[in-house]
Each structure stands twice: as C-alpha cells, then as structure tokens.
Amino acid sequence: MDLKQFEIWFVTGSQHLYGPETLKQVSEHAQTIATSLNAATQIPVTVLFKPIVTTPEEIYQVCQQANTQKNCIGLITWMHTFSPAKMWINGLKILQKPLLHLHTQFNRDIPWKDIDMDFMNLNQSAHGDREAGFIMSRMRLNRKVVAGHWQDPEVLQQAGDWSRAAAGWHDWKGAKFVRFGDNMRYVAVTEGDKVEAELKFGYSVNYHGIGDLVKVVNETADSDIDTLIKEYEDSYTLADGLKKGGAQYQSLREAAKIEIGLRRFLEAGNFKGFTDTFEDLHGLVQLPGIATQRLMNDGYGFGAEGDWKTAALVRAMKVMGNGLPGGNSFMEDYTYHFDPENAMVLGSHMLEICPSIANGKPSCQVHPLGIGGKADPVRLVFNSAAGPAINASVIDMGNRFRLLVNEVEAVAPEQDLPNLPVARVLWKPYPDMKSGCAAWILAGGAHHTCYSQNLTAAHMEDFAAMAGIEYVKIGRGSELHQLKNELRWNDLYYQINK
C-alpha cells in the first residue's frame, strides 16, 4: 500500500476584515506550509493545500467535500489570522473525517526591529487558534492539537503519527473480515458485539463455513503449488524433511495448497483479514500455519480462535506502520520468565506469528500440534528483533470498546530454544514486569494482541480518538494506584455518556 494515495487537506481560516492584500499573503503562506508538510519525510501521506476559507459557506463546503472525497482521510486546520469561530460551527457539525488543529504561525521568530501593527494583524495565530480551539471544545469535537512551528521536527513527527492513524482509521471504513468457524468454545475475551463494532468502526465481520474455504482450496492446480513451493525454497531455510523427496514434502504441498486457496478466497471476497479456529477444520488437512503467517506479512489482519477484534486491529496497524522499519503481528502472551533479576514475557502462538517481525531468515519446519486433531502443520520459526515495541488490544467492555496499549522492550534470547517449534519474541513490559502484568489484568486486557515494532503509543492514542473509544496506556511512568483511579473515572464517564 502506498500511503501517498491518501490526502490530508490543509485548510486555513481567516476573514475579510483584513482586506485583499492581507488575504493574499495568508494564502501564499498557507501554500508554503502545505507544500513543506507534503515534502516532509515524517508525513507519509499527501498534504493538499485548499483555498483559504473566510465565510461560513466556504467552511461548510470544504467540510462537505472532505466527507465525500474518497481519498481524503482528514483535515489539518490552521488560523493564520483571527477567524471568528461561529463561522466554523456548521462545517464542523457535519465533518466526518479526523481533524488535526495545527497551532503554529508562519514566522518562527519575532522580528524585533521591524515588527509593527501590520505584522501583528497578519500573524495572529496565537489568539486566532485559541478562538478556533474554543468552538471545537465547546462542540466536544475529538481532534488532535499540535503546537509549535511548522518546521519543527517534533511538530512534523506528531503530524506524521496522526496521519498514519488516520490512514488506519480510513482503511477500516467499509472493510470486511471473514470468520472461518466460530470463537473457541467458552472463551470470553474473543467474543464481542459485531453489530456495535460495525456501527462504531465501519467494518463488518461475517461468517463463512469452513467448507466454503475448502472448496476453493481443493480447486488449486498442482502447477500453482509447484510455483509457490519454489517461492518457499527461495525465501526460507527449509528443513530437510520438507525438501523434495523428504518424508514431510507432502505436508509442504498441503500447506501451499491451503495458502493458495485462502489467498484466493480473501481476494475474491475483498476481505482485509480473517480468523480461524483449530476447533473447526473439517476438510482441511492441517491448520493454516505458514499460510496465515505469509498473508499477515502481505498486510492481512488475523486473529486466532475466532478473535475478529484482533484481526481488525492487526490490519489497521499494518496500514499505520506501512513503510516504517519493523513489522506488526498477531501475538499472544504465552509464558513468563520470573527471574527477579531478568523478568520477561515469552510471546508466541501455536503457529501464526508474522515474519515481518523476524530477526533474520525464518526457518520453514513441520512439527506436531497437540490440538485440532489434524496433520502436523507447516510453519515459519524465528526469533524477533530486540528493541522498543508495543502490545495493543481492543476489548469489548459491554458499554464501550477499550483500546489498551502496553509499551515494552523486546530483548534477544539469552539462550537457544532448540525444542520450541514456533516463532517467538521476548519482551520486558513497562513500567516493570509485576506492575505491567498487573495493570494489564486490571484493565481487562486480552491475551491476544497486535505486537508492533514500528508504532508507538502516540499512534494508538490518535487512533482511539478518531474512533471515539476509550484509550488506556501502560508505560514507563504508570503506577497501579493511578491506573485504578483512571479505570474508575473512565467507567463513570462512560456511564454518564452512554
């Protein structure tokens, strides 16, 4: 996906009070800023200058156009001069796209020797943006506020982070996710209100029987399987048994057959992600392992055991992180290392960890799987790279959705794991192992997450604001006492505003 296909419109407010010469300067300055933002490496989308707005009718029209323009994913607004905020009410009332309020001014420094009232009348952002900020707050409008000079790298980074969140949010609109089979029996956290999710997020989740997929899988030609196996051989280190003539070569052919059929099913249905469950595999020879891993690597969302909320989140985070170093993957907190001097979490899953987070060339292997009652599945095995990361989870709290994020630090394994036949990553949760784990439990966090090497809590906070859902962060400065209070306050807020 090329994020440059998406547009952020740069809309500058003013008024006719100042005369045509001032408005001409406002327009020229706005074009300069928009052009600079568009060229900034921190901002991956297209920033498009829009003519300055000076009347309620112009403001309403640009908001209306933004709503209907397919590639427009948000607006950046800036008040170069004073723009009376009542002019903005009707436009902001109908705006359906995310909004970033850039509180900046054209000049960085005050021209001490030359400053006069003409300069002051032109460069009024310091109070013009406050007028705009009031009406947005009065209207209870969710938006991002970034303050600072438009050439400041920190300002550009904040705008870039927000634009990535806007791209992920835009991608959810009208998206479709398919569930092969239901949720794993008796599991609570993978359940949820799919109707409310479609109302809130814009994506739909629908069921297809595993037989629908099996039919497509069984139509796969041998020649297509041969071609894909050649790709496996070129991309991964194949275990000896999986090579042609090896004892497990047929398992590799079955895995390739499943991948081809699954990919074709997703493409034909225009799905952006999927779920499966080991409890419903009728007609499949093995649980999709390498197929799921490779599809995730290509940008599809995935959730195991019917976890559609995580599948959708993985897809959104794939879009948000597009073009950045590192990857995003479905993940599960699997087991702990409680060494008092070096406590950490081992994250993994039965099979389905995305190779976008791999450290080095993955190994293609086949091993027994003790659940599901099917043939031993093929999977990619690897360690993940060390470095800062996050775990994110969407939870249905009954009266609202919550986005929970934990900042973590991934670490390299200190020892080999010769008998662990799955992809894995080790991390240390912030603020520390005990507090981080306890905070996650207190917040109702799921055992399934999206693990990201290239996104930060800032991206996810912007994303939650766009979606209008609760956001809870567990990070370096988190304290359990404060987190408990935050959760109580949030409960009260959502009870009042339900």
JSON list of N, CA, C and O in Angstrom, two decimals, residues 374-420:
[
{"chain": "A", "resi": 374, "resn": "LYS", "atom": "N", "xyz": [-5.55, -32.74, 13.54]},
{"chain": "A", "resi": 374, "resn": "LYS", "atom": "CA", "xyz": [-5.21, -32.75, 12.12]},
{"chain": "A", "resi": 374, "resn": "LYS", "atom": "C", "xyz": [-3.73, -33.09, 11.94]},
{"chain": "A", "resi": 374, "resn": "LYS", "atom": "O", "xyz": [-2.98, -33.28, 12.90]},
{"chain": "A", "resi": 375, "resn": "ALA", "atom": "N", "xyz": [-3.32, -33.14, 10.66]},
{"chain": "A", "resi": 375, "resn": "ALA", "atom": "CA", "xyz": [-1.93, -33.44, 10.36]},
{"chain": "A", "resi": 375, "resn": "ALA", "atom": "C", "xyz": [-1.00, -32.35, 10.88]},
{"chain": "A", "resi": 375, "resn": "ALA", "atom": "O", "xyz": [-1.42, -31.20, 11.08]},
{"chain": "A", "resi": 376, "resn": "ASP", "atom": "N", "xyz": [0.24, -32.71, 11.07]},
{"chain": "A", "resi": 376, "resn": "ASP", "atom": "CA", "xyz": [1.22, -31.76, 11.59]},
{"chain": "A", "resi": 376, "resn": "ASP", "atom": "C", "xyz": [1.37, -30.58, 10.62]},
{"chain": "A", "resi": 376, "resn": "ASP", "atom": "O", "xyz": [1.66, -30.78, 9.43]},
{"chain": "A", "resi": 377, "resn": "PRO", "atom": "N", "xyz": [1.19, -29.36, 11.10]},
{"chain": "A", "resi": 377, "resn": "PRO", "atom": "CA", "xyz": [1.19, -28.20, 10.20]},
{"chain": "A", "resi": 377, "resn": "PRO", "atom": "C", "xyz": [2.59, -27.63, 9.96]},
{"chain": "A", "resi": 377, "resn": "PRO", "atom": "O", "xyz": [3.47, -27.69, 10.82]},
{"chain": "A", "resi": 378, "resn": "VAL", "atom": "N", "xyz": [2.75, -27.03, 8.79]},
{"chain": "A", "resi": 378, "resn": "VAL", "atom": "CA", "xyz": [3.99, -26.33, 8.43]},
{"chain": "A", "resi": 378, "resn": "VAL", "atom": "C", "xyz": [3.93, -24.92, 8.96]},
{"chain": "A", "resi": 378, "resn": "VAL", "atom": "O", "xyz": [2.89, -24.26, 8.92]},
{"chain": "A", "resi": 379, "resn": "ARG", "atom": "N", "xyz": [5.07, -24.45, 9.46]},
{"chain": "A", "resi": 379, "resn": "ARG", "atom": "CA", "xyz": [5.13, -23.09, 10.00]},
{"chain": "A", "resi": 379, "resn": "ARG", "atom": "C", "xyz": [6.53, -22.50, 9.82]},
{"chain": "A", "resi": 379, "resn": "ARG", "atom": "O", "xyz": [7.50, -23.24, 9.60]},
{"chain": "A", "resi": 380, "resn": "LEU", "atom": "N", "xyz": [6.63, -21.18, 9.94]},
{"chain": "A", "resi": 380, "resn": "LEU", "atom": "CA", "xyz": [7.90, -20.48, 9.94]},
{"chain": "A", "resi": 380, "resn": "LEU", "atom": "C", "xyz": [8.34, -20.26, 11.37]},
{"chain": "A", "resi": 380, "resn": "LEU", "atom": "O", "xyz": [7.56, -19.80, 12.21]},
{"chain": "A", "resi": 381, "resn": "VAL", "atom": "N", "xyz": [9.58, -20.59, 11.67]},
{"chain": "A", "resi": 381, "resn": "VAL", "atom": "CA", "xyz": [10.13, -20.47, 13.02]},
{"chain": "A", "resi": 381, "resn": "VAL", "atom": "C", "xyz": [11.25, -19.43, 13.00]},
{"chain": "A", "resi": 381, "resn": "VAL", "atom": "O", "xyz": [12.12, -19.46, 12.13]},
{"chain": "A", "resi": 382, "resn": "PHE", "atom": "N", "xyz": [11.21, -18.51, 13.96]},
{"chain": "A", "resi": 382, "resn": "PHE", "atom": "CA", "xyz": [12.22, -17.45, 14.01]},
{"chain": "A", "resi": 382, "resn": "PHE", "atom": "C", "xyz": [12.18, -16.77, 15.36]},
{"chain": "A", "resi": 382, "resn": "PHE", "atom": "O", "xyz": [11.21, -16.88, 16.12]},
{"chain": "A", "resi": 383, "resn": "ASN", "atom": "N", "xyz": [13.24, -16.04, 15.67]},
{"chain": "A", "resi": 383, "resn": "ASN", "atom": "CA", "xyz": [13.26, -15.11, 16.79]},
{"chain": "A", "resi": 383, "resn": "ASN", "atom": "C", "xyz": [12.94, -13.71, 16.26]},
{"chain": "A", "resi": 383, "resn": "ASN", "atom": "O", "xyz": [13.17, -13.40, 15.09]},
{"chain": "A", "resi": 384, "resn": "SER", "atom": "N", "xyz": [12.46, -12.86, 17.14]},
{"chain": "A", "resi": 384, "resn": "SER", "atom": "CA", "xyz": [12.18, -11.48, 16.77]},
{"chain": "A", "resi": 384, "resn": "SER", "atom": "C", "xyz": [13.31, -10.58, 17.23]},
{"chain": "A", "resi": 384, "resn": "SER", "atom": "O", "xyz": [14.05, -10.90, 18.17]},
{"chain": "A", "resi": 385, "resn": "ALA", "atom": "N", "xyz": [13.42, -9.44, 16.57]},
{"chain": "A", "resi": 385, "resn": "ALA", "atom": "CA", "xyz": [14.49, -8.50, 16.89]},
{"chain": "A", "resi": 385, "resn": "ALA", "atom": "C", "xyz": [14.25, -7.79, 18.21]},
{"chain": "A", "resi": 385, "resn": "ALA", "atom": "O", "xyz": [13.10, -7.62, 18.65]},
{"chain": "A", "resi": 386, "resn": "ALA", "atom": "N", "xyz": [15.33, -7.37, 18.85]},
{"chain": "A", "resi": 386, "resn": "ALA", "atom": "CA", "xyz": [15.23, -6.59, 20.07]},
{"chain": "A", "resi": 386, "resn": "ALA", "atom": "C", "xyz": [14.91, -5.14, 19.75]},
{"chain": "A", "resi": 386, "resn": "ALA", "atom": "O", "xyz": [15.15, -4.67, 18.64]},
{"chain": "A", "resi": 387, "resn": "GLY", "atom": "N", "xyz": [14.37, -4.43, 20.76]},
{"chain": "A", "resi": 387, "resn": "GLY", "atom": "CA", "xyz": [14.10, -3.01, 20.57]},
{"chain": "A", "resi": 387, "resn": "GLY", "atom": "C", "xyz": [12.75, -2.62, 21.16]},
{"chain": "A", "resi": 387, "resn": "GLY", "atom": "O", "xyz": [11.97, -3.46, 21.62]},
{"chain": "A", "resi": 388, "resn": "PRO", "atom": "N", "xyz": [12.43, -1.32, 21.15]},
{"chain": "A", "resi": 388, "resn": "PRO", "atom": "CA", "xyz": [11.16, -0.86, 21.69]},
{"chain": "A", "resi": 388, "resn": "PRO", "atom": "C", "xyz": [10.00, -1.36, 20.85]},
{"chain": "A", "resi": 388, "resn": "PRO", "atom": "O", "xyz": [10.08, -1.46, 19.63]},
{"chain": "A", "resi": 389, "resn": "ALA", "atom": "N", "xyz": [8.87, -1.64, 21.53]},
{"chain": "A", "resi": 389, "resn": "ALA", "atom": "CA", "xyz": [7.68, -2.16, 20.85]},
{"chain": "A", "resi": 389, "resn": "ALA", "atom": "C", "xyz": [6.46, -1.85, 21.71]},
{"chain": "A", "resi": 389, "resn": "ALA", "atom": "O", "xyz": [6.57, -1.32, 22.82]},
{"chain": "A", "resi": 390, "resn": "ILE", "atom": "N", "xyz": [5.30, -2.18, 21.18]},
{"chain": "A", "resi": 390, "resn": "ILE", "atom": "CA", "xyz": [4.06, -2.07, 21.95]},
{"chain": "A", "resi": 390, "resn": "ILE", "atom": "C", "xyz": [3.21, -3.31, 21.72]},
{"chain": "A", "resi": 390, "resn": "ILE", "atom": "O", "xyz": [3.32, -3.99, 20.69]},
{"chain": "A", "resi": 391, "resn": "ASN", "atom": "N", "xyz": [2.37, -3.61, 22.69]},
{"chain": "A", "resi": 391, "resn": "ASN", "atom": "CA", "xyz": [1.28, -4.56, 22.54]},
{"chain": "A", "resi": 391, "resn": "ASN", "atom": "C", "xyz": [-0.03, -3.79, 22.64]},
{"chain": "A", "resi": 391, "resn": "ASN", "atom": "O", "xyz": [-0.20, -2.97, 23.55]},
{"chain": "A", "resi": 392, "resn": "ALA", "atom": "N", "xyz": [-0.94, -4.04, 21.71]},
{"chain": "A", "resi": 392, "resn": "ALA", "atom": "CA", "xyz": [-2.22, -3.33, 21.70]},
{"chain": "A", "resi": 392, "resn": "ALA", "atom": "C", "xyz": [-3.36, -4.32, 21.60]},
{"chain": "A", "resi": 392, "resn": "ALA", "atom": "O", "xyz": [-3.26, -5.34, 20.91]},
{"chain": "A", "resi": 393, "resn": "SER", "atom": "N", "xyz": [-4.47, -4.02, 22.28]},
{"chain": "A", "resi": 393, "resn": "SER", "atom": "CA", "xyz": [-5.61, -4.92, 22.30]},
{"chain": "A", "resi": 393, "resn": "SER", "atom": "C", "xyz": [-6.90, -4.11, 22.35]},
{"chain": "A", "resi": 393, "resn": "SER", "atom": "O", "xyz": [-6.99, -3.13, 23.10]},
{"chain": "A", "resi": 394, "resn": "VAL", "atom": "N", "xyz": [-7.88, -4.52, 21.55]},
{"chain": "A", "resi": 394, "resn": "VAL", "atom": "CA", "xyz": [-9.22, -3.93, 21.61]},
{"chain": "A", "resi": 394, "resn": "VAL", "atom": "C", "xyz": [-10.12, -4.87, 22.40]},
{"chain": "A", "resi": 394, "resn": "VAL", "atom": "O", "xyz": [-10.19, -6.06, 22.11]},
{"chain": "A", "resi": 395, "resn": "ILE", "atom": "N", "xyz": [-10.80, -4.33, 23.40]},
{"chain": "A", "resi": 395, "resn": "ILE", "atom": "CA", "xyz": [-11.63, -5.13, 24.30]},
{"chain": "A", "resi": 395, "resn": "ILE", "atom": "C", "xyz": [-13.04, -4.58, 24.30]},
{"chain": "A", "resi": 395, "resn": "ILE", "atom": "O", "xyz": [-13.24, -3.36, 24.32]},
{"chain": "A", "resi": 396, "resn": "ASP", "atom": "N", "xyz": [-14.01, -5.47, 24.26]},
{"chain": "A", "resi": 396, "resn": "ASP", "atom": "CA", "xyz": [-15.42, -5.08, 24.38]},
{"chain": "A", "resi": 396, "resn": "ASP", "atom": "C", "xyz": [-15.78, -5.09, 25.86]},
{"chain": "A", "resi": 396, "resn": "ASP", "atom": "O", "xyz": [-15.88, -6.15, 26.49]},
{"chain": "A", "resi": 397, "resn": "MET", "atom": "N", "xyz": [-15.98, -3.89, 26.44]},
{"chain": "A", "resi": 397, "resn": "MET", "atom": "CA", "xyz": [-16.27, -3.77, 27.86]},
{"chain": "A", "resi": 397, "resn": "MET", "atom": "C", "xyz": [-17.77, -3.79, 28.17]},
{"chain": "A", "resi": 397, "resn": "MET", "atom": "O", "xyz": [-18.18, -3.54, 29.30]},
{"chain": "A", "resi": 398, "resn": "GLY", "atom": "N", "xyz": [-18.59, -4.07, 27.15]},
{"chain": "A", "resi": 398, "resn": "GLY", "atom": "CA", "xyz": [-20.02, -4.15, 27.37]},
{"chain": "A", "resi": 398, "resn": "GLY", "atom": "C", "xyz": [-20.74, -2.87, 26.97]},
{"chain": "A", "resi": 398, "resn": "GLY", "atom": "O", "xyz": [-21.62, -2.89, 26.12]},
{"chain": "A", "resi": 399, "resn": "ASN", "atom": "N", "xyz": [-20.33, -1.75, 27.55]},
{"chain": "A", "resi": 399, "resn": "ASN", "atom": "CA", "xyz": [-20.95, -0.47, 27.19]},
{"chain": "A", "resi": 399, "resn": "ASN", "atom": "C", "xyz": [-20.02, 0.40, 26.33]},
{"chain": "A", "resi": 399, "resn": "ASN", "atom": "O", "xyz": [-20.34, 1.54, 26.01]},
{"chain": "A", "resi": 400, "resn": "ARG", "atom": "N", "xyz": [-18.85, -0.16, 25.96]},
{"chain": "A", "resi": 400, "resn": "ARG", "atom": "CA", "xyz": [-17.89, 0.59, 25.14]},
{"chain": "A", "resi": 400, "resn": "ARG", "atom": "C", "xyz": [-16.75, -0.33, 24.73]},
{"chain": "A", "resi": 400, "resn": "ARG", "atom": "O", "xyz": [-16.58, -1.42, 25.31]},
{"chain": "A", "resi": 401, "resn": "PHE", "atom": "N", "xyz": [-15.99, 0.11, 23.75]},
{"chain": "A", "resi": 401, "resn": "PHE", "atom": "CA", "xyz": [-14.75, -0.57, 23.40]},
{"chain": "A", "resi": 401, "resn": "PHE", "atom": "C", "xyz": [-13.58, 0.17, 24.05]},
{"chain": "A", "resi": 401, "resn": "PHE", "atom": "O", "xyz": [-13.59, 1.39, 24.17]},
{"chain": "A", "resi": 402, "resn": "ARG", "atom": "N", "xyz": [-12.60, -0.60, 24.47]},
{"chain": "A", "resi": 402, "resn": "ARG", "atom": "CA", "xyz": [-11.39, -0.04, 25.09]},
{"chain": "A", "resi": 402, "resn": "ARG", "atom": "C", "xyz": [-10.18, -0.46, 24.26]},
{"chain": "A", "resi": 402, "resn": "ARG", "atom": "O", "xyz": [-10.05, -1.63, 23.89]},
{"chain": "A", "resi": 403, "resn": "LEU", "atom": "N", "xyz": [-9.30, 0.49, 23.96]},
{"chain": "A", "resi": 403, "resn": "LEU", "atom": "CA", "xyz": [-8.01, 0.19, 23.34]},
{"chain": "A", "resi": 403, "resn": "LEU", "atom": "C", "xyz": [-6.95, 0.28, 24.42]},
{"chain": "A", "resi": 403, "resn": "LEU", "atom": "O", "xyz": [-6.71, 1.34, 24.99]},
{"chain": "A", "resi": 404, "resn": "LEU", "atom": "N", "xyz": [-6.33, -0.85, 24.69]},
{"chain": "A", "resi": 404, "resn": "LEU", "atom": "CA", "xyz": [-5.33, -0.95, 25.75]},
{"chain": "A", "resi": 404, "resn": "LEU", "atom": "C", "xyz": [-3.96, -1.14, 25.10]},
{"chain": "A", "resi": 404, "resn": "LEU", "atom": "O", "xyz": [-3.79, -1.98, 24.21]},
{"chain": "A", "resi": 405, "resn": "VAL", "atom": "N", "xyz": [-2.98, -0.35, 25.55]},
{"chain": "A", "resi": 405, "resn": "VAL", "atom": "CA", "xyz": [-1.64, -0.39, 24.97]},
{"chain": "A", "resi": 405, "resn": "VAL", "atom": "C", "xyz": [-0.62, -0.51, 26.09]},
{"chain": "A", "resi": 405, "resn": "VAL", "atom": "O", "xyz": [-0.70, 0.19, 27.11]},
{"chain": "A", "resi": 406, "resn": "ASN", "atom": "N", "xyz": [0.34, -1.42, 25.90]},
{"chain": "A", "resi": 406, "resn": "ASN", "atom": "CA", "xyz": [1.45, -1.56, 26.83]},
{"chain": "A", "resi": 406, "resn": "ASN", "atom": "C", "xyz": [2.77, -1.35, 26.08]},
{"chain": "A", "resi": 406, "resn": "ASN", "atom": "O", "xyz": [3.03, -2.03, 25.09]},
{"chain": "A", "resi": 407, "resn": "GLU", "atom": "N", "xyz": [3.54, -0.38, 26.54]},
{"chain": "A", "resi": 407, "resn": "GLU", "atom": "CA", "xyz": [4.88, -0.20, 25.99]},
{"chain": "A", "resi": 407, "resn": "GLU", "atom": "C", "xyz": [5.79, -1.28, 26.55]},
{"chain": "A", "resi": 407, "resn": "GLU", "atom": "O", "xyz": [5.76, -1.58, 27.75]},
{"chain": "A", "resi": 408, "resn": "VAL", "atom": "N", "xyz": [6.61, -1.88, 25.68]},
{"chain": "A", "resi": 408, "resn": "VAL", "atom": "CA", "xyz": [7.50, -2.96, 26.09]},
{"chain": "A", "resi": 408, "resn": "VAL", "atom": "C", "xyz": [8.87, -2.75, 25.46]},
{"chain": "A", "resi": 408, "resn": "VAL", "atom": "O", "xyz": [9.03, -1.95, 24.54]},
{"chain": "A", "resi": 409, "resn": "GLU", "atom": "N", "xyz": [9.83, -3.50, 25.94]},
{"chain": "A", "resi": 409, "resn": "GLU", "atom": "CA", "xyz": [11.17, -3.52, 25.36]},
{"chain": "A", "resi": 409, "resn": "GLU", "atom": "C", "xyz": [11.51, -4.96, 25.01]},
{"chain": "A", "resi": 409, "resn": "GLU", "atom": "O", "xyz": [11.66, -5.82, 25.89]},
{"chain": "A", "resi": 410, "resn": "ALA", "atom": "N", "xyz": [11.58, -5.25, 23.71]},
{"chain": "A", "resi": 410, "resn": "ALA", "atom": "CA", "xyz": [11.93, -6.60, 23.27]},
{"chain": "A", "resi": 410, "resn": "ALA", "atom": "C", "xyz": [13.42, -6.85, 23.50]},
{"chain": "A", "resi": 410, "resn": "ALA", "atom": "O", "xyz": [14.25, -5.95, 23.35]},
{"chain": "A", "resi": 411, "resn": "VAL", "atom": "N", "xyz": [13.76, -8.08, 23.85]},
{"chain": "A", "resi": 411, "resn": "VAL", "atom": "CA", "xyz": [15.14, -8.46, 24.13]},
{"chain": "A", "resi": 411, "resn": "VAL", "atom": "C", "xyz": [15.49, -9.71, 23.35]},
{"chain": "A", "resi": 411, "resn": "VAL", "atom": "O", "xyz": [14.63, -10.53, 23.03]},
{"chain": "A", "resi": 412, "resn": "ALA", "atom": "N", "xyz": [16.77, -9.86, 23.05]},
{"chain": "A", "resi": 412, "resn": "ALA", "atom": "CA", "xyz": [17.23, -11.05, 22.35]},
{"chain": "A", "resi": 412, "resn": "ALA", "atom": "C", "xyz": [17.28, -12.22, 23.33]},
{"chain": "A", "resi": 412, "resn": "ALA", "atom": "O", "xyz": [17.63, -12.05, 24.50]},
{"chain": "A", "resi": 413, "resn": "PRO", "atom": "N", "xyz": [16.93, -13.43, 22.89]},
{"chain": "A", "resi": 413, "resn": "PRO", "atom": "CA", "xyz": [17.01, -14.60, 23.78]},
{"chain": "A", "resi": 413, "resn": "PRO", "atom": "C", "xyz": [18.44, -14.81, 24.26]},
{"chain": "A", "resi": 413, "resn": "PRO", "atom": "O", "xyz": [19.39, -14.73, 23.47]},
{"chain": "A", "resi": 414, "resn": "GLU", "atom": "N", "xyz": [18.57, -15.07, 25.54]},
{"chain": "A", "resi": 414, "resn": "GLU", "atom": "CA", "xyz": [19.91, -15.30, 26.09]},
{"chain": "A", "resi": 414, "resn": "GLU", "atom": "C", "xyz": [20.40, -16.70, 25.79]},
{"chain": "A", "resi": 414, "resn": "GLU", "atom": "O", "xyz": [21.60, -16.97, 25.84]},
{"chain": "A", "resi": 415, "resn": "GLN", "atom": "N", "xyz": [19.47, -17.62, 25.52]},
{"chain": "A", "resi": 415, "resn": "GLN", "atom": "CA", "xyz": [19.82, -19.00, 25.22]},
{"chain": "A", "resi": 415, "resn": "GLN", "atom": "C", "xyz": [19.03, -19.46, 24.01]},
{"chain": "A", "resi": 415, "resn": "GLN", "atom": "O", "xyz": [18.00, -18.89, 23.66]},
{"chain": "A", "resi": 416, "resn": "ASP", "atom": "N", "xyz": [19.53, -20.53, 23.37]},
{"chain": "A", "resi": 416, "resn": "ASP", "atom": "CA", "xyz": [18.80, -21.11, 22.25]},
{"chain": "A", "resi": 416, "resn": "ASP", "atom": "C", "xyz": [17.52, -21.78, 22.75]},
{"chain": "A", "resi": 416, "resn": "ASP", "atom": "O", "xyz": [17.41, -22.16, 23.93]},
{"chain": "A", "resi": 417, "resn": "LEU", "atom": "N", "xyz": [16.58, -21.90, 21.85]},
{"chain": "A", "resi": 417, "resn": "LEU", "atom": "CA", "xyz": [15.31, -22.56, 22.15]},
{"chain": "A", "resi": 417, "resn": "LEU", "atom": "C", "xyz": [15.12, -23.70, 21.15]},
{"chain": "A", "resi": 417, "resn": "LEU", "atom": "O", "xyz": [14.23, -23.67, 20.30]},
{"chain": "A", "resi": 418, "resn": "PRO", "atom": "N", "xyz": [15.96, -24.74, 21.25]},
{"chain": "A", "resi": 418, "resn": "PRO", "atom": "CA", "xyz": [16.01, -25.75, 20.19]},
{"chain": "A", "resi": 418, "resn": "PRO", "atom": "C", "xyz": [14.75, -26.60, 20.09]},
{"chain": "A", "resi": 418, "resn": "PRO", "atom": "O", "xyz": [14.49, -27.19, 19.03]},
{"chain": "A", "resi": 419, "resn": "ASN", "atom": "N", "xyz": [13.98, -26.68, 21.16]},
{"chain": "A", "resi": 419, "resn": "ASN", "atom": "CA", "xyz": [12.79, -27.54, 21.15]},
{"chain": "A", "resi": 419, "resn": "ASN", "atom": "C", "xyz": [11.48, -26.78, 21.07]},
{"chain": "A", "resi": 419, "resn": "ASN", "atom": "O", "xyz": [10.41, -27.38, 21.22]},
{"chain": "A", "resi": 420, "resn": "LEU", "atom": "N", "xyz": [11.56, -25.46, 20.85]},
{"chain": "A", "resi": 420, "resn": "LEU", "atom": "CA", "xyz": [10.34, -24.65, 20.74]},
{"chain": "A", "resi": 420, "resn": "LEU", "atom": "C", "xyz": [10.07, -24.41, 19.25]},
{"chain": "A", "resi": 420, "resn": "LEU", "atom": "O", "xyz": [10.71, -23.59, 18.61]}
]
